[in-house]
């Protein structure tokens, strides 16, 4: 299932099919005002926006909830990657101003989960709606010896670049019912 930018802006996440959800998270933002620096919190939801050529469109619904309210939808693309990462999420984030002549918002923290954890999809089986957990994006099998690599590369409006790399260790082998690892 997919959703559109127009539906997200008009109705929020509730206006999109549950099966369009790709992930969720939260972010912290700051904005400089005449009275000082204002901090705000926002919830994130990632939804499929449909196919764009060989890429999948991803829409990030950023819903600021405290201490002010606001919503912005940012578009991105999910691409296959031949490198060690398997999949890329490319999301250009435009300058977000507070009001027509207001200062730009600065994202100070962002945490987002993409994949099936915490998501439930639905399908029809013999006329009944049945819930299931989606399988999520493909990951290499077996796990790479060093673990699963993750990276982020940022380019700011000023031209400054920043990046970070991380490795998620391979999951431990499932325990045998009697407690012996197999």
PDB file of C-alpha atoms in Angstrom:
ATOM      1  CA  UNK A   1       0.000   0.000   0.000  1.00  0.00           C
ATOM      2  CA  UNK A   2       1.110   3.581  -0.563  1.00  0.00           C
ATOM      3  CA  UNK A   3       0.260   7.064   0.683  1.00  0.00           C
ATOM      4  CA  UNK A   4       0.599  10.559  -0.769  1.00  0.00           C
ATOM      5  CA  UNK A   5       2.109  13.794   0.501  1.00  0.00           C
ATOM      6  CA  UNK A   6      -1.304  15.461   0.128  1.00  0.00           C
ATOM      7  CA  UNK A   7      -3.021  12.846   2.352  1.00  0.00           C
ATOM      8  CA  UNK A   8      -0.295  13.043   4.995  1.00  0.00           C
ATOM      9  CA  UNK A   9      -0.524  16.834   5.183  1.00  0.00           C
ATOM     10  CA  UNK A  10      -4.323  16.857   5.248  1.00  0.00           C
ATOM     11  CA  UNK A  11      -5.078  13.845   7.470  1.00  0.00           C
ATOM     12  CA  UNK A  12      -1.835  12.838   9.120  1.00  0.00           C
ATOM     13  CA  UNK A  13      -0.718   9.252   9.466  1.00  0.00           C
ATOM     14  CA  UNK A  14      -4.294   8.124  10.167  1.00  0.00           C
ATOM     15  CA  UNK A  15      -5.158   9.075   6.575  1.00  0.00           C
ATOM     16  CA  UNK A  16      -2.749   6.484   5.150  1.00  0.00           C
ATOM     17  CA  UNK A  17      -3.260   2.726   4.906  1.00  0.00           C
ATOM     18  CA  UNK A  18      -1.605   0.832   7.780  1.00  0.00           C
ATOM     19  CA  UNK A  19       0.191  -1.306   5.177  1.00  0.00           C
ATOM     20  CA  UNK A  20       1.993   1.803   3.831  1.00  0.00           C
ATOM     21  CA  UNK A  21       4.001   2.239   7.052  1.00  0.00           C
ATOM     22  CA  UNK A  22       7.697   1.601   6.747  1.00  0.00           C
ATOM     23  CA  UNK A  23       8.999   2.811  10.094  1.00  0.00           C
ATOM     24  CA  UNK A  24       8.753   5.323  12.894  1.00  0.00           C
ATOM     25  CA  UNK A  25      10.858   7.419  15.236  1.00  0.00           C
ATOM     26  CA  UNK A  26      11.282  10.791  16.842  1.00  0.00           C
ATOM     27  CA  UNK A  27      13.418  13.884  16.570  1.00  0.00           C
ATOM     28  CA  UNK A  28      14.407  16.933  18.573  1.00  0.00           C
ATOM     29  CA  UNK A  29      14.647  20.353  16.952  1.00  0.00           C
ATOM     30  CA  UNK A  30      15.772  23.810  18.016  1.00  0.00           C
ATOM     31  CA  UNK A  31      14.987  27.236  16.638  1.00  0.00           C
ATOM     32  CA  UNK A  32      16.518  30.569  17.583  1.00  0.00           C
ATOM     33  CA  UNK A  33      13.925  33.222  18.470  1.00  0.00           C
ATOM     34  CA  UNK A  34      14.182  36.750  19.837  1.00  0.00           C
ATOM     35  CA  UNK A  35      13.331  35.303  23.258  1.00  0.00           C
ATOM     36  CA  UNK A  36      16.050  32.629  23.061  1.00  0.00           C
ATOM     37  CA  UNK A  37      16.388  29.098  21.747  1.00  0.00           C
ATOM     38  CA  UNK A  38      13.154  27.104  21.592  1.00  0.00           C
ATOM     39  CA  UNK A  39      13.392  23.297  21.779  1.00  0.00           C
ATOM     40  CA  UNK A  40      10.657  21.090  20.326  1.00  0.00           C
ATOM     41  CA  UNK A  41       9.960  17.361  19.941  1.00  0.00           C
ATOM     42  CA  UNK A  42       8.515  15.671  16.868  1.00  0.00           C
ATOM     43  CA  UNK A  43       7.253  12.208  16.000  1.00  0.00           C
ATOM     44  CA  UNK A  44       8.349  10.653  12.703  1.00  0.00           C
ATOM     45  CA  UNK A  45       6.574   8.166  10.514  1.00  0.00           C
ATOM     46  CA  UNK A  46       7.995   6.736   7.290  1.00  0.00           C
ATOM     47  CA  UNK A  47       5.494   5.545   4.679  1.00  0.00           C
ATOM     48  CA  UNK A  48       5.776   4.191   1.140  1.00  0.00           C
ATOM     49  CA  UNK A  49       4.877   6.798  -1.436  1.00  0.00           C
ATOM     50  CA  UNK A  50       4.899   4.482  -4.469  1.00  0.00           C
ATOM     51  CA  UNK A  51       7.424   3.557  -7.136  1.00  0.00           C
ATOM     52  CA  UNK A  52       9.708   6.124  -8.794  1.00  0.00           C
ATOM     53  CA  UNK A  53      11.439   4.309 -11.618  1.00  0.00           C
ATOM     54  CA  UNK A  54      13.741   1.742  -9.993  1.00  0.00           C
ATOM     55  CA  UNK A  55      13.403   3.366  -6.556  1.00  0.00           C
ATOM     56  CA  UNK A  56      10.664   3.350  -3.952  1.00  0.00           C
ATOM     57  CA  UNK A  57       9.400   6.712  -2.783  1.00  0.00           C
ATOM     58  CA  UNK A  58       9.514   7.205   0.995  1.00  0.00           C
ATOM     59  CA  UNK A  59       7.642  10.013   2.734  1.00  0.00           C
ATOM     60  CA  UNK A  60       8.732  11.142   6.195  1.00  0.00           C
ATOM     61  CA  UNK A  61       5.851  12.646   8.160  1.00  0.00           C
ATOM     62  CA  UNK A  62       7.418  14.948  10.777  1.00  0.00           C
ATOM     63  CA  UNK A  63       4.765  15.873  13.326  1.00  0.00           C
ATOM     64  CA  UNK A  64       5.928  18.449  15.904  1.00  0.00           C
ATOM     65  CA  UNK A  65       3.945  17.871  19.074  1.00  0.00           C
ATOM     66  CA  UNK A  66       5.517  19.898  21.869  1.00  0.00           C
ATOM     67  CA  UNK A  67       5.707  22.769  22.811  1.00  0.00           C
ATOM     68  CA  UNK A  68       4.248  23.884  19.470  1.00  0.00           C
ATOM     69  CA  UNK A  69       2.375  22.025  16.751  1.00  0.00           C
ATOM     70  CA  UNK A  70       3.390  21.689  13.120  1.00  0.00           C
ATOM     71  CA  UNK A  71       3.735  19.131  10.362  1.00  0.00           C
ATOM     72  CA  UNK A  72       6.051  18.804   7.400  1.00  0.00           C
ATOM     73  CA  UNK A  73       6.356  15.944   4.901  1.00  0.00           C
ATOM     74  CA  UNK A  74       9.810  15.251   3.473  1.00  0.00           C
ATOM     75  CA  UNK A  75      10.255  13.050   0.418  1.00  0.00           C
ATOM     76  CA  UNK A  76      13.023  10.528  -0.103  1.00  0.00           C
ATOM     77  CA  UNK A  77      13.915   7.439  -2.096  1.00  0.00           C
ATOM     78  CA  UNK A  78      14.820   3.895  -1.093  1.00  0.00           C
ATOM     79  CA  UNK A  79      17.429   2.449  -3.476  1.00  0.00           C
ATOM     80  CA  UNK A  80      19.252  -0.843  -3.794  1.00  0.00           C
ATOM     81  CA  UNK A  81      22.978  -0.511  -3.145  1.00  0.00           C
ATOM     82  CA  UNK A  82      25.668  -2.764  -4.569  1.00  0.00           C
ATOM     83  CA  UNK A  83      28.015  -1.838  -1.718  1.00  0.00           C
ATOM     84  CA  UNK A  84      28.196  -3.346   1.741  1.00  0.00           C
ATOM     85  CA  UNK A  85      24.990  -1.692   2.932  1.00  0.00           C
ATOM     86  CA  UNK A  86      22.354  -3.356   0.736  1.00  0.00           C
ATOM     87  CA  UNK A  87      19.894  -0.431   0.763  1.00  0.00           C
ATOM     88  CA  UNK A  88      20.162   3.359   0.732  1.00  0.00           C
ATOM     89  CA  UNK A  89      17.626   5.885   2.018  1.00  0.00           C
ATOM     90  CA  UNK A  90      18.302   9.196   0.284  1.00  0.00           C
ATOM     91  CA  UNK A  91      16.361  12.052   1.844  1.00  0.00           C
ATOM     92  CA  UNK A  92      17.111  15.659   0.942  1.00  0.00           C
ATOM     93  CA  UNK A  93      15.857  17.775   3.856  1.00  0.00           C
ATOM     94  CA  UNK A  94      14.843  21.275   2.778  1.00  0.00           C
ATOM     95  CA  UNK A  95      15.290  24.312   4.998  1.00  0.00           C
ATOM     96  CA  UNK A  96      12.285  24.426   7.322  1.00  0.00           C
ATOM     97  CA  UNK A  97      11.421  27.924   8.508  1.00  0.00           C
ATOM     98  CA  UNK A  98       9.129  28.963  11.345  1.00  0.00           C
ATOM     99  CA  UNK A  99       6.633  31.199   9.519  1.00  0.00           C
ATOM    100  CA  UNK A 100       7.150  33.023   6.205  1.00  0.00           C
ATOM    101  CA  UNK A 101      10.067  35.186   7.432  1.00  0.00           C
ATOM    102  CA  UNK A 102      11.066  33.116  10.455  1.00  0.00           C
ATOM    103  CA  UNK A 103      14.347  31.405  11.275  1.00  0.00           C
ATOM    104  CA  UNK A 104      15.181  27.895  10.106  1.00  0.00           C
ATOM    105  CA  UNK A 105      14.660  24.888  12.341  1.00  0.00           C
ATOM    106  CA  UNK A 106      17.771  22.875  13.301  1.00  0.00           C
ATOM    107  CA  UNK A 107      17.442  19.111  13.783  1.00  0.00           C
ATOM    108  CA  UNK A 108      19.545  18.217  16.837  1.00  0.00           C
ATOM    109  CA  UNK A 109      18.650  14.533  17.246  1.00  0.00           C
ATOM    110  CA  UNK A 110      16.962  11.957  15.040  1.00  0.00           C
ATOM    111  CA  UNK A 111      16.153   8.323  15.814  1.00  0.00           C
ATOM    112  CA  UNK A 112      14.268   6.203  13.298  1.00  0.00           C
ATOM    113  CA  UNK A 113      13.532   2.512  12.882  1.00  0.00           C
ATOM    114  CA  UNK A 114      12.897   1.159   9.391  1.00  0.00           C
ATOM    115  CA  UNK A 115      11.566  -2.334   9.061  1.00  0.00           C
ATOM    116  CA  UNK A 116       8.981  -4.639  10.561  1.00  0.00           C
ATOM    117  CA  UNK A 117       9.624  -4.127  14.285  1.00  0.00           C
ATOM    118  CA  UNK A 118       6.472  -2.655  15.795  1.00  0.00           C
ATOM    119  CA  UNK A 119       4.547  -2.734  12.508  1.00  0.00           C
ATOM    120  CA  UNK A 120       1.487  -4.801  11.657  1.00  0.00           C
ATOM    121  CA  UNK A 121       0.133  -5.194   8.125  1.00  0.00           C
ATOM    122  CA  UNK A 122      -3.171  -6.709   7.026  1.00  0.00           C
ATOM    123  CA  UNK A 123      -4.312  -8.927   4.170  1.00  0.00           C
ATOM    124  CA  UNK A 124      -7.565 -10.590   3.170  1.00  0.00           C
ATOM    125  CA  UNK A 125      -7.770 -14.362   3.594  1.00  0.00           C
ATOM    126  CA  UNK A 126     -11.080 -15.976   2.608  1.00  0.00           C
ATOM    127  CA  UNK A 127     -12.837 -12.633   3.025  1.00  0.00           C
ATOM    128  CA  UNK A 128     -11.404 -11.950   6.508  1.00  0.00           C
ATOM    129  CA  UNK A 129      -8.843  -9.307   7.471  1.00  0.00           C
ATOM    130  CA  UNK A 130      -5.786 -11.096   8.916  1.00  0.00           C
ATOM    131  CA  UNK A 131      -2.875  -9.319  10.633  1.00  0.00           C
ATOM    132  CA  UNK A 132       0.743 -10.218   9.898  1.00  0.00           C
ATOM    133  CA  UNK A 133       4.204  -8.783  10.549  1.00  0.00           C
ATOM    134  CA  UNK A 134       6.025  -7.764   7.341  1.00  0.00           C
ATOM    135  CA  UNK A 135       9.373  -9.392   6.624  1.00  0.00           C
ATOM    136  CA  UNK A 136      11.278  -6.115   6.224  1.00  0.00           C
ATOM    137  CA  UNK A 137      14.161  -5.297   3.928  1.00  0.00           C
ATOM    138  CA  UNK A 138      16.491  -8.108   2.905  1.00  0.00           C
ATOM    139  CA  UNK A 139      19.682  -8.619   4.893  1.00  0.00           C
ATOM    140  CA  UNK A 140      22.625 -10.807   3.947  1.00  0.00           C
ATOM    141  CA  UNK A 141      22.545 -14.391   5.090  1.00  0.00           C
ATOM    142  CA  UNK A 142      24.739 -15.397   6.765  1.00  0.00           C
ATOM    143  CA  UNK A 143      25.590 -12.313   8.798  1.00  0.00           C
ATOM    144  CA  UNK A 144      28.894 -10.715   7.665  1.00  0.00           C
ATOM    145  CA  UNK A 145      31.779 -11.679   9.949  1.00  0.00           C
ATOM    146  CA  UNK A 146      32.152  -8.115  11.309  1.00  0.00           C
ATOM    147  CA  UNK A 147      28.369  -7.567  11.627  1.00  0.00           C
ATOM    148  CA  UNK A 148      25.913  -5.469   9.616  1.00  0.00           C
ATOM    149  CA  UNK A 149      27.418  -2.124   8.543  1.00  0.00           C
ATOM    150  CA  UNK A 150      25.394   1.105   8.715  1.00  0.00           C
ATOM    151  CA  UNK A 151      26.447   4.557   7.583  1.00  0.00           C
ATOM    152  CA  UNK A 152      25.055   8.051   7.375  1.00  0.00           C
ATOM    153  CA  UNK A 153      26.406  10.793   5.131  1.00  0.00           C
ATOM    154  CA  UNK A 154      25.155  14.345   5.601  1.00  0.00           C
ATOM    155  CA  UNK A 155      25.665  17.420   3.446  1.00  0.00           C
ATOM    156  CA  UNK A 156      24.498  20.706   4.933  1.00  0.00           C
ATOM    157  CA  UNK A 157      23.272  23.799   3.077  1.00  0.00           C
ATOM    158  CA  UNK A 158      26.597  25.481   3.852  1.00  0.00           C
ATOM    159  CA  UNK A 159      28.428  22.721   1.960  1.00  0.00           C
ATOM    160  CA  UNK A 160      29.817  21.122   5.123  1.00  0.00           C
ATOM    161  CA  UNK A 161      29.875  17.298   5.079  1.00  0.00           C
ATOM    162  CA  UNK A 162      29.627  14.930   8.043  1.00  0.00           C
ATOM    163  CA  UNK A 163      29.408  11.156   8.258  1.00  0.00           C
ATOM    164  CA  UNK A 164      29.173   8.376  10.796  1.00  0.00           C
ATOM    165  CA  UNK A 165      29.577   4.604  10.576  1.00  0.00           C
ATOM    166  CA  UNK A 166      28.389   1.852  12.862  1.00  0.00           C
ATOM    167  CA  UNK A 167      28.248  -1.929  12.931  1.00  0.00           C
ATOM    168  CA  UNK A 168      25.417  -3.938  14.452  1.00  0.00           C
ATOM    169  CA  UNK A 169      26.722  -7.276  15.762  1.00  0.00           C
ATOM    170  CA  UNK A 170      25.312 -10.460  14.312  1.00  0.00           C
ATOM    171  CA  UNK A 171      22.391 -11.884  16.286  1.00  0.00           C
ATOM    172  CA  UNK A 172      23.264 -14.738  18.592  1.00  0.00           C
ATOM    173  CA  UNK A 173      22.226 -18.178  17.411  1.00  0.00           C
ATOM    174  CA  UNK A 174      18.778 -19.193  18.627  1.00  0.00           C
ATOM    175  CA  UNK A 175      18.824 -21.259  21.784  1.00  0.00           C
ATOM    176  CA  UNK A 176      17.794 -24.885  21.535  1.00  0.00           C
ATOM    177  CA  UNK A 177      14.551 -25.619  23.481  1.00  0.00           C
ATOM    178  CA  UNK A 178      16.582 -27.483  26.116  1.00  0.00           C
ATOM    179  CA  UNK A 179      18.997 -24.587  26.493  1.00  0.00           C
ATOM    180  CA  UNK A 180      21.759 -25.969  24.267  1.00  0.00           C
ATOM    181  CA  UNK A 181      22.845 -23.678  21.474  1.00  0.00           C
ATOM    182  CA  UNK A 182      22.725 -25.175  18.005  1.00  0.00           C
TER     183      UNK A 182
END
